[in-house]
Amino acid sequence: MKTTLKTTALLLVILLVSIACTQKRELAMPSIELTTDFLIPHPVKVTATNSSFPLDQYTAITTSMEEGFDDVGLFLAEKIIATTSLDLQVNPASMKDIETVINIHLKSDFETDNLEAYELDIRENEIMLHAASAAGAFRGIQTIRQLIPEQSNDNLADYSIWTIPSGEITDAPQFKYRSAMLDVARHFFSVEDVKKYIDVLSYYKMNNLHLHLTDDQGWRIEIKSWPKLTEIGGKTAVGGDQGGFYTQEDYTEIVNYAARRHINIVPEVDMPGHTNAASLSYPILDGTGKKLKPYEGIDVGFSTFDCRKDTVYAFIDDVVREISALTPGPYFHIGGDESHTTTKDDFNYFVNRVSKIVEKHGKQMIGWDEVVHADVGENAIVQYWNKKENAQKGVEKGMQVILSPGQRAYLDMKYDENSKHGLTWAGYIPVDVGYNWSPETFAKIPLESILGIEAPLWSETITNLDELSYLAFPRVIGYAELGWSIEQNRNWDDYRTRLANQAPYLRKEGIKYYPSKLIDWKE
Ligand code: ACM
């Protein structure tokens, strides 16, 4: 009898414990429709399955062991703790107490050979993120981040649950190159400012950041074999503002920070024009023969290297070698724009010689659209900013094109006549004009010749992160979508609703975006 009682009591305890343990599993997950309302860029395909996944203290993240996947899982965990305070384990040693899982895994048999492709399958107890590479997984976790609601739903249990709508997303970028450019030469931006910009660009799936490192007004990167570039050339900026430069350690810090976000840094040394700061530091480089002095204005086209002097090419070899050694990405941008005081022959001779130096140091050359007039090979890339005909000429030569048309993609153009910062030479670019064009057809470049799009931000009129944010946001988010999403999925009316929903994220990041009246910004 005694034994029976004991057994009954024990059974009762087991029963109660197991009820307590299964209480969470029995939560009926609310039905929420998966939509694109919070997603930028618009994914290729979204299918709702009308349930939800509970992100809570019982969720863990697991990843494949292939290179880079583990860190994508850690990155997601860092972002989740920042927005929800949930401290999720990544690849935990034991799954005890874990009830729902975000799996991040390599999949090798995608229909596309696009390495940034990913698929998301969100179910009631599991999120499966399959990606073609760690970069694809990184793009996929941005989608997960965008789907996490701003507030938890603790009506469901006595602890906080963030309910993510269930469904399937298939996605891949349309263009391989999706980029922003920051001019750190006219005004210098600190490592911390650049990191903040990278953070937000990566949230919208951009994969390159082009740094315009040198110009007439300043030289911003330490070159150990030519130290006066920064000692003298780094001191000045537009308007007599403070200069500055990145040491090689600073630059490496930016490169590594970007690499963790699967963003590649594209260094630009602008030449043979836009070189007053370099020639001021080493007058032997100068080809104008005029008296050199520091330049703090905003006019262009007055400076040039001496294109027929071997010392100039020895100098460029050192610069390209040192920067390339610090840059894991494939590209080196040689500028080449607005060399108005370089003769045509000298310009062509110069670009040809420099293209060989870039190649020698293992990089693919990018140049502004003027470079197509030189004898550049099909391995070089033309960045269209000014003349469509130049881009088309590049295509005839077999070059790939990056689209940055001034009238549509220049982030430094004012929004309208009331804009606090910006220039107007390419016209006003309100948020809708910046979004409402098709890279696919704009310059009549065949789709297969378009490497991608880039939104340059020249810094004549901006001096700090808030002013940068005013011009870049929200427009740069639209360029991220133009680079990623296919034309059928892009529509201004739909985009402006999705953009409105980005306001809480931008505010949380401390980004002082321009509050365009075209958008009904979410509170
Ligand atoms: C440029 O805007 N000068 C490329």
Short mmCIF file of C-alpha atoms and ligand atoms in Angstrom, two decimals:
data_model
loop_
_atom_site.label_atom_id
_atom_site.label_comp_id
_atom_site.label_asym_id
_atom_site.label_seq_id
_atom_site.Cartn_x
_atom_site.Cartn_y
_atom_site.Cartn_z
CA MET A 1 0.00 0.00 0.00
CA LYS A 2 2.75 2.33 1.03
CA THR A 3 4.61 1.53 -2.16
CA THR A 4 1.51 2.23 -4.25
CA LEU A 5 1.07 5.63 -2.64
CA LYS A 6 4.69 6.49 -3.23
CA THR A 7 4.41 5.40 -6.84
CA THR A 8 1.24 7.44 -7.31
CA ALA A 9 2.88 10.49 -5.78
CA LEU A 10 5.90 10.03 -7.98
CA LEU A 11 3.72 9.64 -11.06
CA LEU A 12 1.84 12.80 -10.08
CA VAL A 13 5.09 14.72 -9.73
CA ILE A 14 6.30 13.44 -13.12
CA LEU A 15 2.96 14.41 -14.65
CA LEU A 16 3.08 17.94 -13.19
CA VAL A 17 6.69 18.45 -14.24
CA SER A 18 5.98 17.25 -17.75
CA ILE A 19 2.91 19.53 -17.99
CA ALA A 20 5.08 22.44 -16.89
CA CYS A 21 7.71 21.50 -19.45
CA THR A 22 5.30 21.15 -22.33
CA GLN A 23 3.34 24.27 -21.45
CA LYS A 24 5.34 26.32 -23.93
CA ARG A 25 5.15 23.74 -26.71
CA GLU A 26 1.39 23.80 -26.45
CA LEU A 27 1.19 27.55 -27.04
CA ALA A 28 -0.92 28.02 -30.08
CA MET A 29 1.19 30.31 -32.18
CA PRO A 30 -0.86 33.20 -33.49
CA SER A 31 -1.56 33.37 -37.15
CA ILE A 32 0.30 36.31 -38.70
CA GLU A 33 0.60 36.95 -42.36
CA LEU A 34 4.10 37.13 -43.77
CA THR A 35 4.24 40.20 -46.00
CA THR A 36 6.95 42.37 -47.50
CA ASP A 37 5.80 45.40 -45.46
CA PHE A 38 9.01 45.52 -43.44
CA LEU A 39 11.41 44.21 -46.07
CA ILE A 40 13.88 46.28 -48.09
CA PRO A 41 15.14 45.21 -50.57
CA HIS A 42 12.06 43.41 -51.84
CA PRO A 43 12.85 39.67 -52.03
CA VAL A 44 12.31 37.66 -55.20
CA LYS A 45 9.46 35.57 -53.78
CA VAL A 46 7.50 35.55 -50.52
CA THR A 47 4.85 32.96 -49.59
CA ALA A 48 2.89 33.21 -46.34
CA THR A 49 1.89 30.11 -44.38
CA ASN A 50 -0.13 31.95 -41.75
CA SER A 51 1.31 30.92 -38.47
CA SER A 52 4.34 32.18 -36.58
CA PHE A 53 7.65 31.34 -35.00
CA PRO A 54 8.19 32.25 -31.34
CA LEU A 55 11.53 33.95 -30.82
CA ASP A 56 12.11 33.72 -27.09
CA GLN A 57 14.47 32.62 -24.34
CA TYR A 58 14.10 29.01 -25.50
CA THR A 59 15.40 29.73 -29.00
CA ALA A 60 18.93 28.82 -30.10
CA ILE A 61 20.90 29.40 -33.29
CA THR A 62 22.74 26.56 -35.01
CA THR A 63 24.97 26.84 -38.05
CA SER A 64 26.91 24.65 -40.46
CA MET A 65 30.57 24.33 -39.75
CA GLU A 66 31.59 25.67 -43.18
CA GLU A 67 33.77 28.74 -43.05
CA GLY A 68 32.01 31.92 -41.99
CA PHE A 69 28.64 30.39 -41.06
CA ASP A 70 29.41 30.28 -37.36
CA ASP A 71 30.18 34.00 -37.38
CA VAL A 72 26.95 34.78 -39.22
CA GLY A 73 25.13 33.00 -36.37
CA LEU A 74 27.08 35.00 -33.78
CA PHE A 75 26.32 38.23 -35.64
CA LEU A 76 22.60 37.45 -35.64
CA ALA A 77 22.74 36.67 -31.90
CA GLU A 78 24.47 40.04 -31.26
CA LYS A 79 21.75 41.89 -33.17
CA ILE A 80 18.94 39.96 -31.46
CA ILE A 81 20.26 40.74 -27.98
CA ALA A 82 20.54 44.41 -28.94
CA THR A 83 16.92 44.66 -30.07
CA THR A 84 15.13 42.15 -27.79
CA SER A 85 17.53 41.55 -24.85
CA LEU A 86 17.27 37.82 -25.62
CA ASP A 87 20.67 36.20 -25.16
CA LEU A 88 20.48 33.31 -27.64
CA GLN A 89 23.07 30.54 -27.61
CA VAL A 90 24.87 29.84 -30.87
CA ASN A 91 25.76 26.20 -31.56
CA PRO A 92 25.11 25.23 -27.92
CA ALA A 93 26.86 22.15 -26.55
CA SER A 94 23.52 20.82 -25.35
CA MET A 95 20.00 21.36 -26.69
CA LYS A 96 18.50 20.91 -23.22
CA ASP A 97 15.82 23.58 -22.65
CA ILE A 98 15.97 24.61 -26.30
CA GLU A 99 12.58 24.45 -27.98
CA THR A 100 12.91 26.44 -31.17
CA VAL A 101 15.89 26.79 -33.46
CA ILE A 102 17.17 29.15 -36.12
CA ASN A 103 19.28 26.91 -38.39
CA ILE A 104 21.75 28.59 -40.72
CA HIS A 105 23.09 26.12 -43.23
CA LEU A 106 24.99 25.83 -46.48
CA LYS A 107 23.06 24.57 -49.46
CA SER A 108 25.03 23.75 -52.56
CA ASP A 109 22.29 22.94 -55.06
CA PHE A 110 20.59 26.29 -55.61
CA GLU A 111 19.06 26.72 -59.04
CA THR A 112 21.07 29.92 -59.38
CA ASP A 113 24.86 30.03 -59.13
CA ASN A 114 24.56 33.33 -57.27
CA LEU A 115 26.65 33.05 -54.10
CA GLU A 116 24.44 35.56 -52.28
CA ALA A 117 21.28 33.48 -52.80
CA TYR A 118 19.38 32.28 -49.75
CA GLU A 119 16.09 30.62 -48.81
CA LEU A 120 14.18 31.10 -45.61
CA ASP A 121 11.60 28.64 -44.35
CA ILE A 122 9.93 29.97 -41.21
CA ARG A 123 7.81 27.43 -39.32
CA GLU A 124 6.25 27.17 -35.86
CA ASN A 125 9.30 25.65 -34.21
CA GLU A 126 12.12 26.23 -36.63
CA ILE A 127 13.57 28.76 -39.00
CA MET A 128 15.68 27.19 -41.74
CA LEU A 129 17.99 29.58 -43.52
CA HIS A 130 19.75 27.90 -46.43
CA ALA A 131 22.40 29.88 -48.23
CA ALA A 132 24.83 29.36 -51.06
CA SER A 133 27.71 30.86 -49.04
CA ALA A 134 28.39 32.68 -45.78
CA ALA A 135 27.72 35.93 -47.69
CA GLY A 136 24.30 34.57 -48.71
CA ALA A 137 23.65 33.56 -45.10
CA PHE A 138 24.58 37.08 -44.01
CA ARG A 139 22.07 38.56 -46.49
CA GLY A 140 19.47 36.08 -45.19
CA ILE A 141 19.88 37.08 -41.56
CA GLN A 142 19.16 40.70 -42.52
CA THR A 143 15.76 39.47 -43.69
CA ILE A 144 15.26 37.71 -40.36
CA ARG A 145 16.23 40.92 -38.52
CA GLN A 146 13.72 42.92 -40.55
CA LEU A 147 10.97 40.41 -39.66
CA ILE A 148 11.49 40.60 -35.91
CA PRO A 149 8.68 42.78 -34.58
CA GLU A 150 9.58 45.88 -32.63
CA GLN A 151 7.71 44.69 -29.56
CA SER A 152 7.34 41.38 -27.80
CA ASN A 153 3.99 39.70 -27.37
CA ASP A 154 3.83 38.62 -23.73
CA ASN A 155 0.10 37.88 -23.78
CA LEU A 156 1.13 34.45 -24.99
CA ALA A 157 3.09 33.37 -21.95
CA ASP A 158 4.52 34.85 -18.81
CA TYR A 159 7.74 35.67 -20.63
CA SER A 160 8.50 37.74 -23.72
CA ILE A 161 7.96 36.28 -27.16
CA TRP A 162 8.69 38.00 -30.44
CA THR A 163 6.43 36.36 -32.97
CA ILE A 164 7.86 36.13 -36.48
CA PRO A 165 5.33 35.43 -39.24
CA SER A 166 5.75 32.03 -40.91
CA GLY A 167 6.30 31.40 -44.59
CA GLU A 168 8.91 30.93 -47.27
CA ILE A 169 11.22 33.43 -48.89
CA THR A 170 13.39 32.70 -51.93
CA ASP A 171 15.85 35.43 -52.69
CA ALA A 172 18.99 36.44 -54.59
CA PRO A 173 20.35 39.78 -55.79
CA GLN A 174 19.82 40.93 -59.33
CA PHE A 175 23.25 42.63 -59.50
CA LYS A 176 26.58 41.41 -58.22
CA TYR A 177 27.78 44.90 -57.20
CA ARG A 178 25.61 47.03 -54.87
CA SER A 179 27.48 49.92 -53.43
CA ALA A 180 27.70 53.34 -51.89
CA MET A 181 30.64 55.71 -52.23
CA LEU A 182 31.84 58.06 -49.53
CA ASP A 183 34.14 60.98 -50.34
CA VAL A 184 36.44 61.23 -47.33
CA ALA A 185 38.74 63.64 -49.20
CA ARG A 186 36.71 66.88 -49.39
CA HIS A 187 35.84 66.33 -45.74
CA PHE A 188 37.31 63.61 -43.60
CA PHE A 189 35.08 61.08 -41.83
CA SER A 190 36.28 59.15 -38.79
CA VAL A 191 36.62 55.37 -38.61
CA GLU A 192 33.58 55.33 -36.30
CA ASP A 193 31.47 57.29 -38.82
CA VAL A 194 32.45 54.93 -41.63
CA LYS A 195 31.60 51.92 -39.45
CA LYS A 196 28.15 53.31 -38.72
CA TYR A 197 27.55 53.82 -42.43
CA ILE A 198 28.69 50.24 -43.11
CA ASP A 199 26.30 48.92 -40.43
CA VAL A 200 23.28 50.44 -42.08
CA LEU A 201 24.36 49.65 -45.66
CA SER A 202 24.79 46.00 -44.70
CA TYR A 203 21.28 45.91 -43.18
CA TYR A 204 19.98 46.69 -46.67
CA LYS A 205 22.20 44.03 -48.29
CA MET A 206 24.73 46.28 -50.01
CA ASN A 207 28.04 44.51 -50.59
CA ASN A 208 30.61 47.21 -51.45
CA LEU A 209 31.70 50.54 -50.02
CA HIS A 210 33.84 52.69 -52.29
CA LEU A 211 36.08 55.14 -50.41
CA HIS A 212 37.19 58.18 -52.41
CA LEU A 213 40.47 58.53 -50.52
CA THR A 214 42.25 61.34 -52.34
CA ASP A 215 41.40 64.60 -54.06
CA ASP A 216 42.67 68.15 -54.52
CA GLN A 217 41.63 69.06 -50.98
CA GLY A 218 43.13 66.14 -49.08
CA TRP A 219 45.03 62.85 -49.11
CA ARG A 220 43.46 60.50 -46.54
CA ILE A 221 45.44 57.26 -46.44
CA GLU A 222 48.87 56.64 -44.98
CA ILE A 223 51.41 55.48 -47.57
CA LYS A 224 54.52 54.39 -45.69
CA SER A 225 56.90 54.88 -48.62
CA TRP A 226 55.64 58.45 -49.27
CA PRO A 227 54.92 59.84 -45.78
CA LYS A 228 54.43 63.48 -46.76
CA LEU A 229 51.16 62.57 -48.51
CA THR A 230 49.46 62.56 -45.14
CA GLU A 231 51.88 64.86 -43.28
CA ILE A 232 51.19 67.64 -45.78
CA GLY A 233 48.33 66.46 -48.00
CA GLY A 234 46.24 65.17 -45.10
CA LYS A 235 46.04 68.49 -43.29
CA THR A 236 43.50 70.35 -45.42
CA ALA A 237 39.79 70.03 -46.22
CA VAL A 238 37.09 72.08 -47.95
CA GLY A 239 36.37 75.45 -46.36
CA GLY A 240 39.45 75.37 -44.12
CA ASP A 241 37.81 72.60 -42.06
CA GLN A 242 39.88 70.07 -40.20
CA GLY A 243 41.63 67.44 -42.33
CA GLY A 244 42.67 63.98 -41.23
CA PHE A 245 43.72 60.64 -42.59
CA TYR A 246 43.50 56.91 -41.93
CA THR A 247 46.65 55.22 -40.73
CA GLN A 248 47.13 51.83 -42.34
CA GLU A 249 45.84 50.32 -39.07
CA ASP A 250 42.70 52.50 -39.28
CA TYR A 251 42.10 51.46 -42.87
CA THR A 252 42.58 47.80 -41.94
CA GLU A 253 40.09 48.25 -39.11
CA ILE A 254 37.52 49.54 -41.63
CA VAL A 255 38.30 46.71 -44.07
CA ASN A 256 37.86 44.07 -41.34
CA TYR A 257 34.71 45.64 -39.95
CA ALA A 258 33.24 45.68 -43.45
CA ALA A 259 34.40 42.12 -44.17
CA ARG A 260 32.50 40.79 -41.16
CA ARG A 261 29.41 42.35 -42.78
CA HIS A 262 30.34 40.81 -46.14
CA ILE A 263 31.06 44.25 -47.53
CA ASN A 264 34.08 44.82 -49.66
CA ILE A 265 36.05 48.09 -49.52
CA VAL A 266 36.87 49.64 -52.90
CA PRO A 267 39.77 52.10 -52.49
CA GLU A 268 40.01 55.01 -54.91
CA VAL A 269 43.08 57.11 -55.61
CA ASP A 270 41.83 59.72 -58.04
CA MET A 271 44.32 60.58 -60.82
CA PRO A 272 45.78 62.09 -63.00
CA GLY A 273 43.50 65.06 -62.13
CA HIS A 274 42.15 65.77 -58.62
CA THR A 275 45.76 65.50 -57.43
CA ASN A 276 46.60 68.88 -55.89
CA ALA A 277 47.08 67.42 -52.39
CA ALA A 278 49.47 64.75 -53.73
CA SER A 279 51.51 67.22 -55.80
CA LEU A 280 51.62 69.69 -52.92
CA SER A 281 53.17 66.91 -50.79
CA TYR A 282 55.62 65.85 -53.54
CA PRO A 283 55.98 68.62 -56.17
CA ILE A 284 57.87 66.24 -58.46
CA LEU A 285 54.49 64.67 -59.33
CA ASP A 286 52.98 67.90 -60.60
CA GLY A 287 52.26 68.37 -64.29
CA THR A 288 50.75 71.86 -64.24
CA GLY A 289 53.97 73.81 -63.75
CA LYS A 290 52.02 76.29 -61.66
CA LYS A 291 52.84 77.36 -58.13
CA LEU A 292 51.33 74.77 -55.79
CA LYS A 293 49.33 75.77 -52.74
CA PRO A 294 46.86 74.04 -50.44
CA TYR A 295 43.37 73.94 -51.96
CA GLU A 296 40.21 74.31 -49.87
CA GLY A 297 37.69 75.34 -52.52
CA ILE A 298 35.31 73.12 -54.49
CA ASP A 299 36.23 73.75 -58.13
CA VAL A 300 37.50 70.81 -60.15
CA GLY A 301 39.75 70.13 -63.11
CA PHE A 302 42.80 72.33 -62.44
CA SER A 303 45.35 69.76 -61.27
CA THR A 304 47.22 67.00 -63.07
CA PHE A 305 50.14 64.67 -62.56
CA ASP A 306 53.03 64.85 -65.01
CA CYS A 307 51.98 61.88 -67.14
CA ARG A 308 55.34 61.52 -68.92
CA LYS A 309 57.61 61.21 -65.92
CA ASP A 310 58.76 57.78 -64.74
CA THR A 311 58.91 58.94 -61.11
CA VAL A 312 55.13 59.45 -61.24
CA TYR A 313 54.66 55.78 -62.17
CA ALA A 314 57.13 54.64 -59.49
CA PHE A 315 55.03 56.66 -57.03
CA ILE A 316 51.76 55.12 -58.29
CA ASP A 317 53.28 51.63 -58.12
CA ASP A 318 54.10 52.18 -54.43
CA VAL A 319 50.65 53.60 -53.66
CA VAL A 320 48.76 50.84 -55.46
CA ARG A 321 51.02 48.18 -53.93
CA GLU A 322 50.59 49.42 -50.35
CA ILE A 323 46.83 49.91 -50.58
CA SER A 324 46.26 46.65 -52.47
CA ALA A 325 48.17 44.73 -49.80
CA LEU A 326 45.67 46.04 -47.22
CA THR A 327 42.60 45.42 -49.37
CA PRO A 328 41.34 41.84 -49.71
CA GLY A 329 38.64 42.80 -52.24
CA PRO A 330 39.16 42.49 -56.01
CA TYR A 331 38.91 46.15 -57.08
CA PHE A 332 41.12 49.23 -57.26
CA HIS A 333 39.56 52.50 -58.45
CA ILE A 334 41.91 54.89 -60.27
CA GLY A 335 39.46 57.80 -60.63
CA GLY A 336 40.24 59.31 -64.03
CA ASP A 337 37.43 61.91 -63.98
CA GLU A 338 37.58 65.57 -64.88
CA SER A 339 41.26 65.69 -65.84
CA HIS A 340 40.63 68.93 -67.69
CA THR A 341 44.26 70.10 -67.72
CA THR A 342 45.71 66.78 -68.89
CA THR A 343 46.09 66.53 -72.67
CA LYS A 344 44.14 63.77 -74.36
CA ASP A 345 47.30 61.91 -75.36
CA ASP A 346 48.77 62.19 -71.88
CA PHE A 347 45.50 61.03 -70.34
CA ASN A 348 45.32 57.93 -72.51
CA TYR A 349 49.00 57.13 -71.98
CA PHE A 350 48.49 57.56 -68.22
CA VAL A 351 45.41 55.36 -67.92
CA ASN A 352 47.06 52.61 -69.97
CA ARG A 353 50.16 52.60 -67.79
CA VAL A 354 48.23 52.76 -64.53
CA SER A 355 45.89 49.97 -65.62
CA LYS A 356 48.96 47.72 -65.94
CA ILE A 357 50.16 48.70 -62.47
CA VAL A 358 46.74 47.85 -61.01
CA GLU A 359 46.79 44.50 -62.80
CA LYS A 360 50.32 43.79 -61.59
CA HIS A 361 49.11 44.16 -58.01
CA GLY A 362 46.32 41.67 -58.60
CA LYS A 363 43.37 44.03 -58.73
CA GLN A 364 40.65 44.74 -61.25
CA MET A 365 40.65 48.39 -62.30
CA ILE A 366 37.60 50.61 -61.99
CA GLY A 367 37.60 54.09 -63.52
CA TRP A 368 35.06 56.91 -63.92
CA ASP A 369 33.50 56.89 -67.38
CA GLU A 370 36.17 59.08 -69.03
CA VAL A 371 38.66 56.17 -68.88
CA VAL A 372 36.96 54.35 -71.77
CA HIS A 373 38.83 56.68 -74.17
CA ALA A 374 42.12 55.08 -73.21
CA ASP A 375 43.20 51.67 -74.43
CA VAL A 376 41.69 49.85 -71.44
CA GLY A 377 41.09 46.12 -71.59
CA GLU A 378 37.87 44.23 -71.08
CA ASN A 379 38.97 43.32 -67.59
CA ALA A 380 38.53 46.95 -66.51
CA ILE A 381 35.23 48.30 -65.19
CA VAL A 382 33.69 51.63 -66.19
CA GLN A 383 31.70 53.62 -63.66
CA TYR A 384 29.09 55.66 -65.51
CA TRP A 385 28.46 58.99 -63.76
CA ASN A 386 28.25 61.54 -66.55
CA LYS A 387 28.11 60.34 -70.15
CA LYS A 388 25.96 57.44 -71.31
CA GLU A 389 28.00 57.28 -74.52
CA ASN A 390 31.10 56.54 -72.47
CA ALA A 391 29.37 53.67 -70.71
CA GLN A 392 28.19 52.32 -74.06
CA LYS A 393 31.69 52.64 -75.49
CA GLY A 394 32.94 50.65 -72.49
CA VAL A 395 30.43 47.91 -73.30
CA GLU A 396 31.72 47.80 -76.90
CA LYS A 397 35.16 47.20 -75.44
CA GLY A 398 33.80 44.32 -73.38
CA MET A 399 33.87 46.18 -70.06
CA GLN A 400 31.38 45.74 -67.23
CA VAL A 401 29.51 48.87 -66.13
CA ILE A 402 28.68 50.27 -62.71
CA LEU A 403 25.74 52.68 -62.95
CA SER A 404 25.96 55.90 -60.94
CA PRO A 405 24.17 58.42 -63.15
CA GLY A 406 24.49 61.86 -61.54
CA GLN A 407 20.86 62.87 -62.17
CA ARG A 408 19.53 59.79 -60.38
CA ALA A 409 22.11 58.26 -58.08
CA TYR A 410 24.19 61.13 -56.68
CA LEU A 411 23.48 61.32 -52.97
CA ASP A 412 25.03 64.78 -52.75
CA MET A 413 22.34 66.37 -54.92
CA LYS A 414 19.81 68.40 -52.90
CA TYR A 415 16.32 66.93 -52.44
CA ASP A 416 14.77 70.28 -53.34
CA GLU A 417 15.39 74.00 -53.00
CA ASN A 418 14.97 73.83 -49.20
CA SER A 419 17.65 71.20 -48.61
CA LYS A 420 20.12 72.13 -45.88
CA HIS A 421 23.07 70.45 -47.60
CA GLY A 422 24.01 69.33 -51.07
CA LEU A 423 24.77 70.61 -54.56
CA THR A 424 22.51 71.05 -57.58
CA TRP A 425 24.62 70.63 -60.73
CA ALA A 426 22.85 67.38 -61.68
CA GLY A 427 19.44 68.68 -60.51
CA TYR A 428 17.34 68.06 -57.43
CA ILE A 429 16.83 64.40 -56.51
CA PRO A 430 13.75 63.99 -54.32
CA VAL A 431 13.30 60.53 -52.78
CA ASP A 432 10.90 59.34 -55.50
CA VAL A 433 13.14 60.50 -58.38
CA GLY A 434 16.07 58.71 -56.77
CA TYR A 435 14.05 55.48 -56.66
CA ASN A 436 11.94 55.68 -59.79
CA TRP A 437 14.33 54.62 -62.52
CA SER A 438 15.53 51.33 -63.90
CA PRO A 439 19.22 50.51 -63.98
CA GLU A 440 18.15 47.75 -66.38
CA THR A 441 17.22 50.23 -69.11
CA PHE A 442 18.44 53.70 -68.08
CA ALA A 443 21.61 53.82 -70.18
CA LYS A 444 20.67 51.13 -72.71
CA ILE A 445 23.35 48.84 -71.36
CA PRO A 446 22.69 45.11 -71.91
CA LEU A 447 21.79 43.47 -68.62
CA GLU A 448 24.75 41.09 -68.82
CA SER A 449 27.15 44.07 -68.99
CA ILE A 450 25.80 45.70 -65.82
CA LEU A 451 27.97 44.81 -62.84
CA GLY A 452 25.69 46.80 -60.57
CA ILE A 453 24.88 50.19 -59.16
CA GLU A 454 26.56 52.61 -56.80
CA ALA A 455 25.34 55.74 -55.05
CA PRO A 456 28.19 58.24 -54.58
CA LEU A 457 28.16 60.76 -51.74
CA TRP A 458 30.56 63.64 -52.40
CA SER A 459 31.32 65.61 -49.28
CA GLU A 460 31.85 69.24 -50.30
CA THR A 461 28.81 70.33 -48.24
CA ILE A 462 28.86 67.85 -45.36
CA THR A 463 31.26 67.59 -42.42
CA ASN A 464 29.92 64.99 -39.99
CA LEU A 465 27.77 61.86 -39.61
CA ASP A 466 24.50 63.75 -39.11
CA GLU A 467 25.03 65.74 -42.31
CA LEU A 468 26.07 62.57 -44.12
CA SER A 469 22.86 60.92 -42.87
CA TYR A 470 20.74 63.84 -44.07
CA LEU A 471 21.88 63.34 -47.66
CA ALA A 472 22.31 59.56 -47.68
CA PHE A 473 19.13 58.58 -45.85
CA PRO A 474 16.64 57.65 -46.96
CA ARG A 475 17.83 57.73 -50.59
CA VAL A 476 20.61 55.16 -50.26
CA ILE A 477 18.06 52.58 -49.09
CA GLY A 478 16.34 52.95 -52.46
CA TYR A 479 19.62 52.32 -54.30
CA ALA A 480 20.10 49.17 -52.22
CA GLU A 481 16.73 47.99 -53.53
CA LEU A 482 17.52 49.00 -57.14
CA GLY A 483 20.66 46.88 -56.95
CA TRP A 484 19.05 43.84 -55.36
CA SER A 485 15.41 43.54 -56.44
CA ILE A 486 14.12 42.64 -59.88
CA GLU A 487 12.14 45.24 -61.79
CA GLN A 488 8.77 43.42 -61.40
CA ASN A 489 9.14 43.71 -57.63
CA ARG A 490 9.81 47.45 -57.61
CA ASN A 491 7.03 49.96 -57.40
CA TRP A 492 7.16 53.42 -55.84
CA ASP A 493 3.81 53.26 -54.01
CA ASP A 494 4.65 49.94 -52.46
CA TYR A 495 8.22 51.04 -51.70
CA ARG A 496 7.16 54.22 -49.92
CA THR A 497 5.10 52.17 -47.43
CA ARG A 498 7.98 49.82 -46.82
CA LEU A 499 10.34 52.79 -46.46
CA ALA A 500 7.99 54.43 -43.93
CA ASN A 501 8.35 51.27 -41.82
CA GLN A 502 12.13 51.70 -41.65
CA ALA A 503 11.87 54.77 -39.41
CA PRO A 504 12.06 52.88 -36.06
CA TYR A 505 15.19 51.04 -37.19
CA LEU A 506 16.87 54.22 -38.45
CA ARG A 507 16.03 56.06 -35.22
CA LYS A 508 17.36 53.17 -33.14
CA GLU A 509 20.62 53.38 -35.11
CA GLY A 510 20.76 57.13 -34.43
CA ILE A 511 20.53 57.95 -38.13
CA LYS A 512 19.13 61.46 -38.62
CA TYR A 513 17.48 60.80 -41.98
CA TYR A 514 15.92 63.54 -44.07
CA PRO A 515 12.19 63.33 -43.17
CA SER A 516 10.90 63.65 -46.73
CA LYS A 517 7.21 64.66 -46.87
CA LEU A 518 6.71 62.07 -49.60
CA ILE A 519 6.84 59.39 -46.92
CA ASP A 520 4.35 58.83 -44.05
CA TRP A 521 7.09 57.95 -41.61
CA LYS A 522 6.09 55.43 -38.97
CA GLU A 523 6.19 56.76 -35.40
C1 ACM B 1 32.59 62.78 -60.49
O1 ACM B 1 31.50 63.09 -60.00
N1 ACM B 1 33.47 63.71 -60.79
C2 ACM B 1 32.94 61.41 -60.77
#
